[in-house]
Amino acid sequence: MPRVRVSTRNWPKWTLLGAWGVFLALPVVATLLYSVATVWRNQAFPDGFTLRWWIDTLSEPRVVSALLKSTWLAAVTVVIVAILVLPALYWAYVRNPRIRTVMQLCALLPFALPFVVLAYGIKRLAGASELTQPWESSVLLVVLGHVALAFPFFLWPVDGSMASAGARRLSEAAEASGASPFSTLVRVIIPNIRTGIITGSILTFATSFGEYSIARVITGNSFETLPVWQVAALDDTRGNPNGVAVMAMFTFVLMFVVSVLLARASQGEPLRLLPGIDDRAK
């Protein structure tokens, strides 16, 4: 009777992928269980389950206000970053490559400086002049801080898509047909880099939505975003850890749904993260 041999060649790969999947999924599962737990003592699973924390947290006016502020702040950040990056990067590809070098260097600043230092520097800079002192603790500075922080997360995917699409070649073809630079950007370049814009928008929105330090340092508690509320809820003497778990899961699900919807809007185009490289490259 012939012996059946089971190949073990791929076992290390699948074992590593499985361990990595468990490592990523375990915090999400634990947060989900805690958000519906009645009491969770020193044991593997809660004593019981309830939706009371979800109902109470999502119906609290302070939480709703913080959620709306975070959503508004993230959306405004995406719009401003897109307005700044798209024309400048397009012009760098077709006219002045030095602009792209400067943009890449600026994109490194949020990683070279801690977020707290970045926020404190913006606040001190605004307070250094009598003209800008009224804006020292304003929401406008929070928006500017989020734009500086999220800038690289929009720049790099768009840069990759623009390089892969051949922005210079497309621009030359459009200009040969009599199109203006603005018309070329809006009608030719942007439709061809849609995937990069969607990817950058998702990363920018998520980065801004979850940022705590900038709003806290600049405005204190006067502009309470969702991350600021979560930290305050944990620091409160009464505490609300279950509510924090609820909002963490709510944010996770919200970001997942938005990402899926936006990814479907790209109509199956490859995800480009770096210039000339996409997810199908080998």
mmCIF file of C-alpha atoms in Angstrom:
data_model
loop_
_atom_site.group_PDB
_atom_site.id
_atom_site.type_symbol
_atom_site.label_atom_id
_atom_site.label_comp_id
_atom_site.label_asym_id
_atom_site.label_seq_id
_atom_site.Cartn_x
_atom_site.Cartn_y
_atom_site.Cartn_z
ATOM 1 C CA MET A 1 0.000 0.000 0.000
ATOM 2 C CA PRO A 2 1.574 3.329 -1.048
ATOM 3 C CA ARG A 3 2.576 5.665 1.723
ATOM 4 C CA VAL A 4 1.080 9.140 1.765
ATOM 5 C CA ARG A 5 3.646 11.821 2.417
ATOM 6 C CA VAL A 6 2.570 15.073 3.976
ATOM 7 C CA SER A 7 4.732 17.964 2.887
ATOM 8 C CA THR A 8 6.109 19.950 5.789
ATOM 9 C CA ARG A 9 7.847 22.486 3.594
ATOM 10 C CA ASN A 10 5.241 25.192 4.241
ATOM 11 C CA TRP A 11 4.721 24.480 7.945
ATOM 12 C CA PRO A 12 7.146 27.163 9.189
ATOM 13 C CA LYS A 13 5.492 29.788 7.002
ATOM 14 C CA TRP A 14 1.940 28.942 8.077
ATOM 15 C CA THR A 15 2.994 28.595 11.712
ATOM 16 C CA LEU A 16 4.562 32.047 11.629
ATOM 17 C CA LEU A 17 1.518 33.554 9.897
ATOM 18 C CA GLY A 18 -0.805 31.867 12.389
ATOM 19 C CA ALA A 19 1.186 33.122 15.365
ATOM 20 C CA TRP A 20 1.231 36.630 13.901
ATOM 21 C CA GLY A 21 -2.526 36.485 13.299
ATOM 22 C CA VAL A 22 -3.167 35.435 16.901
ATOM 23 C CA PHE A 23 -0.857 38.198 18.127
ATOM 24 C CA LEU A 24 -2.848 40.806 16.185
ATOM 25 C CA ALA A 25 -6.294 39.407 16.949
ATOM 26 C CA LEU A 26 -5.846 38.812 20.686
ATOM 27 C CA PRO A 27 -6.015 42.501 21.779
ATOM 28 C CA VAL A 28 -9.075 43.076 19.574
ATOM 29 C CA VAL A 29 -10.877 40.037 20.990
ATOM 30 C CA ALA A 30 -9.960 41.001 24.560
ATOM 31 C CA THR A 31 -11.240 44.552 24.024
ATOM 32 C CA LEU A 32 -14.475 43.240 22.519
ATOM 33 C CA LEU A 33 -15.040 40.879 25.458
ATOM 34 C CA TYR A 34 -14.323 43.636 27.965
ATOM 35 C CA SER A 35 -16.804 45.960 26.236
ATOM 36 C CA VAL A 36 -19.628 43.448 26.814
ATOM 37 C CA ALA A 37 -18.475 41.990 30.145
ATOM 38 C CA THR A 38 -20.581 42.350 33.276
ATOM 39 C CA VAL A 39 -17.695 41.583 35.645
ATOM 40 C CA TRP A 40 -14.254 40.320 34.672
ATOM 41 C CA ARG A 41 -12.170 39.130 37.569
ATOM 42 C CA ASN A 42 -8.870 37.236 37.520
ATOM 43 C CA GLN A 43 -10.037 34.560 35.120
ATOM 44 C CA ALA A 44 -9.914 33.713 31.430
ATOM 45 C CA PHE A 45 -13.438 34.896 30.573
ATOM 46 C CA PRO A 46 -15.964 37.353 32.058
ATOM 47 C CA ASP A 47 -18.644 36.258 34.512
ATOM 48 C CA GLY A 48 -21.342 37.336 32.068
ATOM 49 C CA PHE A 49 -22.143 39.479 29.068
ATOM 50 C CA THR A 50 -24.254 42.587 28.609
ATOM 51 C CA LEU A 51 -24.849 45.374 26.088
ATOM 52 C CA ARG A 52 -25.423 47.928 28.832
ATOM 53 C CA TRP A 53 -21.969 49.490 28.397
ATOM 54 C CA TRP A 54 -22.585 50.000 24.681
ATOM 55 C CA ILE A 55 -25.998 51.582 25.233
ATOM 56 C CA ASP A 56 -24.841 53.828 28.077
ATOM 57 C CA THR A 57 -21.640 54.963 26.356
ATOM 58 C CA LEU A 58 -23.086 55.654 22.909
ATOM 59 C CA SER A 59 -26.006 57.572 24.434
ATOM 60 C CA GLU A 60 -23.812 59.804 26.608
ATOM 61 C CA PRO A 61 -23.812 63.389 25.205
ATOM 62 C CA ARG A 62 -20.167 63.941 26.107
ATOM 63 C CA VAL A 63 -19.104 60.878 24.120
ATOM 64 C CA VAL A 64 -21.238 61.840 21.125
ATOM 65 C CA SER A 65 -19.753 65.343 21.173
ATOM 66 C CA ALA A 66 -16.199 63.981 21.355
ATOM 67 C CA LEU A 67 -16.915 61.550 18.518
ATOM 68 C CA LEU A 68 -18.291 64.315 16.299
ATOM 69 C CA LYS A 69 -15.312 66.560 17.055
ATOM 70 C CA SER A 70 -12.846 63.802 16.196
ATOM 71 C CA THR A 71 -14.696 63.005 12.977
ATOM 72 C CA TRP A 72 -14.818 66.676 11.985
ATOM 73 C CA LEU A 73 -11.149 67.182 12.802
ATOM 74 C CA ALA A 74 -10.076 64.107 10.827
ATOM 75 C CA ALA A 75 -12.205 65.067 7.804
ATOM 76 C CA VAL A 76 -10.866 68.636 7.749
ATOM 77 C CA THR A 77 -7.318 67.292 8.034
ATOM 78 C CA VAL A 78 -7.839 65.014 5.028
ATOM 79 C CA VAL A 79 -9.206 67.878 2.913
ATOM 80 C CA ILE A 80 -6.403 70.305 3.807
ATOM 81 C CA VAL A 81 -3.647 67.730 3.299
ATOM 82 C CA ALA A 82 -5.104 66.767 -0.086
ATOM 83 C CA ILE A 83 -5.281 70.416 -1.172
ATOM 84 C CA LEU A 84 -1.647 70.921 -0.162
ATOM 85 C CA VAL A 85 -0.153 67.688 -1.487
ATOM 86 C CA LEU A 86 -1.871 67.037 -4.827
ATOM 87 C CA PRO A 87 -0.987 70.271 -6.683
ATOM 88 C CA ALA A 88 2.513 70.495 -5.191
ATOM 89 C CA LEU A 89 3.387 66.873 -5.950
ATOM 90 C CA TYR A 90 1.967 67.126 -9.468
ATOM 91 C CA TRP A 91 4.048 70.236 -10.134
ATOM 92 C CA ALA A 92 7.101 68.454 -8.741
ATOM 93 C CA TYR A 93 6.677 65.616 -11.238
ATOM 94 C CA VAL A 94 6.084 67.763 -14.311
ATOM 95 C CA ARG A 95 8.081 70.944 -13.635
ATOM 96 C CA ASN A 96 10.319 71.135 -10.550
ATOM 97 C CA PRO A 97 11.630 67.874 -8.997
ATOM 98 C CA ARG A 98 13.196 69.819 -6.116
ATOM 99 C CA ILE A 99 9.724 70.338 -4.664
ATOM 100 C CA ARG A 100 9.397 66.581 -4.223
ATOM 101 C CA THR A 101 12.705 66.432 -2.346
ATOM 102 C CA VAL A 102 11.572 69.179 0.018
ATOM 103 C CA MET A 103 8.233 67.419 0.576
ATOM 104 C CA GLN A 104 9.972 64.137 1.373
ATOM 105 C CA LEU A 105 12.205 65.868 3.920
ATOM 106 C CA CYS A 106 9.202 67.578 5.524
ATOM 107 C CA ALA A 107 7.464 64.205 5.725
ATOM 108 C CA LEU A 108 10.210 62.949 8.040
ATOM 109 C CA LEU A 109 9.642 65.642 10.670
ATOM 110 C CA PRO A 110 6.684 63.933 12.433
ATOM 111 C CA PHE A 111 8.868 60.859 12.906
ATOM 112 C CA ALA A 112 11.917 62.817 14.054
ATOM 113 C CA LEU A 113 9.981 64.869 16.631
ATOM 114 C CA PRO A 114 7.704 63.380 19.303
ATOM 115 C CA PHE A 115 4.084 64.439 18.907
ATOM 116 C CA VAL A 116 4.129 66.225 22.260
ATOM 117 C CA VAL A 117 7.168 68.267 21.206
ATOM 118 C CA LEU A 118 5.492 69.092 17.891
ATOM 119 C CA ALA A 119 2.340 70.292 19.653
ATOM 120 C CA TYR A 120 4.282 72.290 22.237
ATOM 121 C CA GLY A 121 6.380 73.911 19.504
ATOM 122 C CA ILE A 122 3.274 74.964 17.565
ATOM 123 C CA LYS A 123 1.750 76.413 20.726
ATOM 124 C CA ARG A 124 4.889 78.363 21.665
ATOM 125 C CA LEU A 125 5.304 79.634 18.104
ATOM 126 C CA ALA A 126 1.759 80.985 18.102
ATOM 127 C CA GLY A 127 2.291 82.650 21.473
ATOM 128 C CA ALA A 128 5.541 84.335 20.452
ATOM 129 C CA SER A 129 3.803 87.154 18.579
ATOM 130 C CA GLU A 130 1.071 89.511 19.726
ATOM 131 C CA LEU A 131 -0.606 89.023 16.363
ATOM 132 C CA THR A 132 -0.990 85.271 16.833
ATOM 133 C CA GLN A 133 -1.457 85.104 20.617
ATOM 134 C CA PRO A 134 -5.277 84.961 20.361
ATOM 135 C CA TRP A 135 -4.849 81.707 18.413
ATOM 136 C CA GLU A 136 -2.456 80.122 20.921
ATOM 137 C CA SER A 137 -5.040 77.676 22.291
ATOM 138 C CA SER A 138 -7.421 77.613 19.342
ATOM 139 C CA VAL A 139 -8.794 74.724 17.332
ATOM 140 C CA LEU A 140 -7.028 76.176 14.290
ATOM 141 C CA LEU A 141 -3.669 75.231 15.797
ATOM 142 C CA VAL A 142 -4.980 71.732 16.464
ATOM 143 C CA VAL A 143 -5.919 71.427 12.794
ATOM 144 C CA LEU A 144 -2.489 72.681 11.698
ATOM 145 C CA GLY A 145 -0.817 70.226 14.045
ATOM 146 C CA HIS A 146 -2.847 67.336 12.658
ATOM 147 C CA VAL A 147 -2.018 68.421 9.106
ATOM 148 C CA ALA A 148 1.702 68.381 9.913
ATOM 149 C CA LEU A 149 1.367 65.013 11.627
ATOM 150 C CA ALA A 150 -0.702 63.297 8.919
ATOM 151 C CA PHE A 151 1.128 64.860 5.963
ATOM 152 C CA PRO A 152 3.463 61.897 5.237
ATOM 153 C CA PHE A 153 0.631 59.359 5.436
ATOM 154 C CA PHE A 154 -1.064 61.070 2.495
ATOM 155 C CA LEU A 155 2.096 62.013 0.614
ATOM 156 C CA TRP A 156 3.669 58.583 0.273
ATOM 157 C CA PRO A 157 0.709 56.622 -1.174
ATOM 158 C CA VAL A 158 -0.080 59.473 -3.585
ATOM 159 C CA ASP A 159 3.581 59.733 -4.550
ATOM 160 C CA GLY A 160 3.641 56.015 -5.283
ATOM 161 C CA SER A 161 0.499 56.161 -7.403
ATOM 162 C CA MET A 162 1.701 59.227 -9.299
ATOM 163 C CA ALA A 163 5.017 57.562 -10.116
ATOM 164 C CA SER A 164 3.318 54.335 -11.214
ATOM 165 C CA ALA A 165 0.775 56.164 -13.359
ATOM 166 C CA GLY A 166 3.466 58.130 -15.177
ATOM 167 C CA ALA A 167 2.308 61.614 -14.238
ATOM 168 C CA ARG A 168 4.833 63.357 -16.466
ATOM 169 C CA ARG A 169 3.859 61.319 -19.524
ATOM 170 C CA LEU A 170 0.147 61.874 -18.901
ATOM 171 C CA SER A 171 0.713 65.585 -18.398
ATOM 172 C CA GLU A 172 2.652 65.933 -21.642
ATOM 173 C CA ALA A 173 -0.094 64.120 -23.548
ATOM 174 C CA ALA A 174 -2.791 66.319 -22.006
ATOM 175 C CA GLU A 175 -0.878 69.531 -22.669
ATOM 176 C CA ALA A 176 -0.342 68.465 -26.278
ATOM 177 C CA SER A 177 -4.133 68.324 -26.554
ATOM 178 C CA GLY A 178 -4.413 71.886 -25.247
ATOM 179 C CA ALA A 179 -5.310 71.174 -21.605
ATOM 180 C CA SER A 180 -4.230 73.610 -18.904
ATOM 181 C CA PRO A 181 -2.192 72.388 -15.899
ATOM 182 C CA PHE A 182 -5.226 72.670 -13.601
ATOM 183 C CA SER A 183 -7.442 70.791 -16.048
ATOM 184 C CA THR A 184 -4.750 68.138 -16.459
ATOM 185 C CA LEU A 185 -4.504 67.633 -12.704
ATOM 186 C CA VAL A 186 -8.266 67.414 -12.157
ATOM 187 C CA ARG A 187 -9.327 65.467 -15.249
ATOM 188 C CA VAL A 188 -6.280 63.315 -16.012
ATOM 189 C CA ILE A 189 -3.938 62.881 -13.052
ATOM 190 C CA ILE A 190 -6.396 62.535 -10.160
ATOM 191 C CA PRO A 191 -8.546 59.817 -11.850
ATOM 192 C CA ASN A 192 -5.376 57.818 -12.532
ATOM 193 C CA ILE A 193 -4.107 58.029 -8.944
ATOM 194 C CA ARG A 194 -7.453 57.352 -7.282
ATOM 195 C CA THR A 195 -6.133 54.347 -5.353
ATOM 196 C CA GLY A 196 -3.287 56.348 -3.843
ATOM 197 C CA ILE A 197 -5.661 59.140 -2.844
ATOM 198 C CA ILE A 198 -8.044 56.663 -1.202
ATOM 199 C CA THR A 199 -5.215 54.922 0.639
ATOM 200 C CA GLY A 200 -3.737 58.217 1.794
ATOM 201 C CA SER A 201 -7.145 59.485 2.900
ATOM 202 C CA ILE A 202 -7.741 56.379 5.014
ATOM 203 C CA LEU A 203 -4.325 56.623 6.671
ATOM 204 C CA THR A 204 -4.679 60.369 7.224
ATOM 205 C CA PHE A 205 -8.181 60.053 8.673
ATOM 206 C CA ALA A 206 -7.157 57.231 11.011
ATOM 207 C CA THR A 207 -4.027 59.070 12.169
ATOM 208 C CA SER A 208 -5.919 62.274 12.897
ATOM 209 C CA PHE A 209 -8.883 60.489 14.475
ATOM 210 C CA GLY A 210 -6.733 58.670 17.013
ATOM 211 C CA GLU A 211 -4.286 61.462 17.879
ATOM 212 C CA TYR A 212 -4.317 62.542 21.529
ATOM 213 C CA SER A 213 -1.240 64.671 22.247
ATOM 214 C CA ILE A 214 -1.815 67.651 19.945
ATOM 215 C CA ALA A 215 -5.370 68.469 21.060
ATOM 216 C CA ARG A 216 -4.492 67.897 24.717
ATOM 217 C CA VAL A 217 -1.370 70.080 24.730
ATOM 218 C CA ILE A 218 -2.799 72.952 22.671
ATOM 219 C CA THR A 219 -6.350 73.247 24.007
ATOM 220 C CA GLY A 220 -6.314 71.254 27.232
ATOM 221 C CA ASN A 221 -9.850 69.963 27.753
ATOM 222 C CA SER A 222 -11.614 72.810 25.940
ATOM 223 C CA PHE A 223 -11.681 70.829 22.679
ATOM 224 C CA GLU A 224 -12.356 67.280 23.820
ATOM 225 C CA THR A 225 -11.790 64.772 21.049
ATOM 226 C CA LEU A 226 -12.491 61.079 21.461
ATOM 227 C CA PRO A 227 -8.913 60.158 22.506
ATOM 228 C CA VAL A 228 -8.951 63.005 25.054
ATOM 229 C CA TRP A 229 -12.242 61.688 26.449
ATOM 230 C CA GLN A 230 -10.864 58.145 26.651
ATOM 231 C CA VAL A 231 -7.845 59.233 28.694
ATOM 232 C CA ALA A 232 -10.045 61.402 30.921
ATOM 233 C CA ALA A 233 -12.422 58.472 31.463
ATOM 234 C CA LEU A 234 -9.547 56.290 32.631
ATOM 235 C CA ASP A 235 -8.111 59.018 34.874
ATOM 236 C CA ASP A 236 -11.469 59.724 36.501
ATOM 237 C CA THR A 237 -11.720 58.563 40.115
ATOM 238 C CA ARG A 238 -14.870 56.610 39.270
ATOM 239 C CA GLY A 239 -13.352 55.347 36.030
ATOM 240 C CA ASN A 240 -15.122 53.980 32.971
ATOM 241 C CA PRO A 241 -12.868 51.301 31.474
ATOM 242 C CA ASN A 242 -15.796 49.458 29.897
ATOM 243 C CA GLY A 243 -16.860 52.644 28.115
ATOM 244 C CA VAL A 244 -13.319 53.135 26.839
ATOM 245 C CA ALA A 245 -13.363 49.561 25.511
ATOM 246 C CA VAL A 246 -16.705 50.266 23.811
ATOM 247 C CA MET A 247 -15.345 53.321 22.009
ATOM 248 C CA ALA A 248 -12.147 51.498 21.072
ATOM 249 C CA MET A 249 -14.196 48.759 19.402
ATOM 250 C CA PHE A 250 -16.565 51.298 17.862
ATOM 251 C CA THR A 251 -13.612 53.157 16.348
ATOM 252 C CA PHE A 252 -12.084 49.916 15.076
ATOM 253 C CA VAL A 253 -15.319 48.853 13.376
ATOM 254 C CA LEU A 254 -15.865 52.348 11.971
ATOM 255 C CA MET A 255 -12.390 52.478 10.445
ATOM 256 C CA PHE A 256 -12.764 48.958 9.060
ATOM 257 C CA VAL A 257 -16.092 49.745 7.387
ATOM 258 C CA VAL A 258 -14.807 53.023 5.936
ATOM 259 C CA SER A 259 -11.688 51.275 4.626
ATOM 260 C CA VAL A 260 -13.733 48.532 2.952
ATOM 261 C CA LEU A 261 -16.113 51.013 1.334
ATOM 262 C CA LEU A 262 -13.293 53.194 0.047
ATOM 263 C CA ALA A 263 -11.337 50.171 -1.155
ATOM 264 C CA ARG A 264 -14.359 49.021 -3.164
ATOM 265 C CA ALA A 265 -14.501 52.483 -4.705
ATOM 266 C CA SER A 266 -11.023 51.928 -6.148
ATOM 267 C CA GLN A 267 -12.521 49.189 -8.395
ATOM 268 C CA GLY A 268 -9.781 46.663 -7.825
ATOM 269 C CA GLU A 269 -6.807 48.864 -8.686
ATOM 270 C CA PRO A 270 -3.507 47.811 -7.033
ATOM 271 C CA LEU A 271 -2.450 49.456 -3.797
ATOM 272 C CA ARG A 272 0.630 51.598 -4.398
ATOM 273 C CA LEU A 273 2.580 52.623 -1.329
ATOM 274 C CA LEU A 274 5.973 53.514 -2.770
ATOM 275 C CA PRO A 275 6.993 55.059 -6.089
ATOM 276 C CA GLY A 276 6.876 52.393 -8.790
ATOM 277 C CA ILE A 277 5.923 49.591 -6.368
ATOM 278 C CA ASP A 278 2.500 48.017 -5.971
ATOM 279 C CA ASP A 279 1.047 44.991 -4.251
ATOM 280 C CA ARG A 280 1.443 42.793 -7.344
ATOM 281 C CA ALA A 281 5.140 43.456 -7.733
ATOM 282 C CA LYS A 282 7.331 40.432 -7.375
#
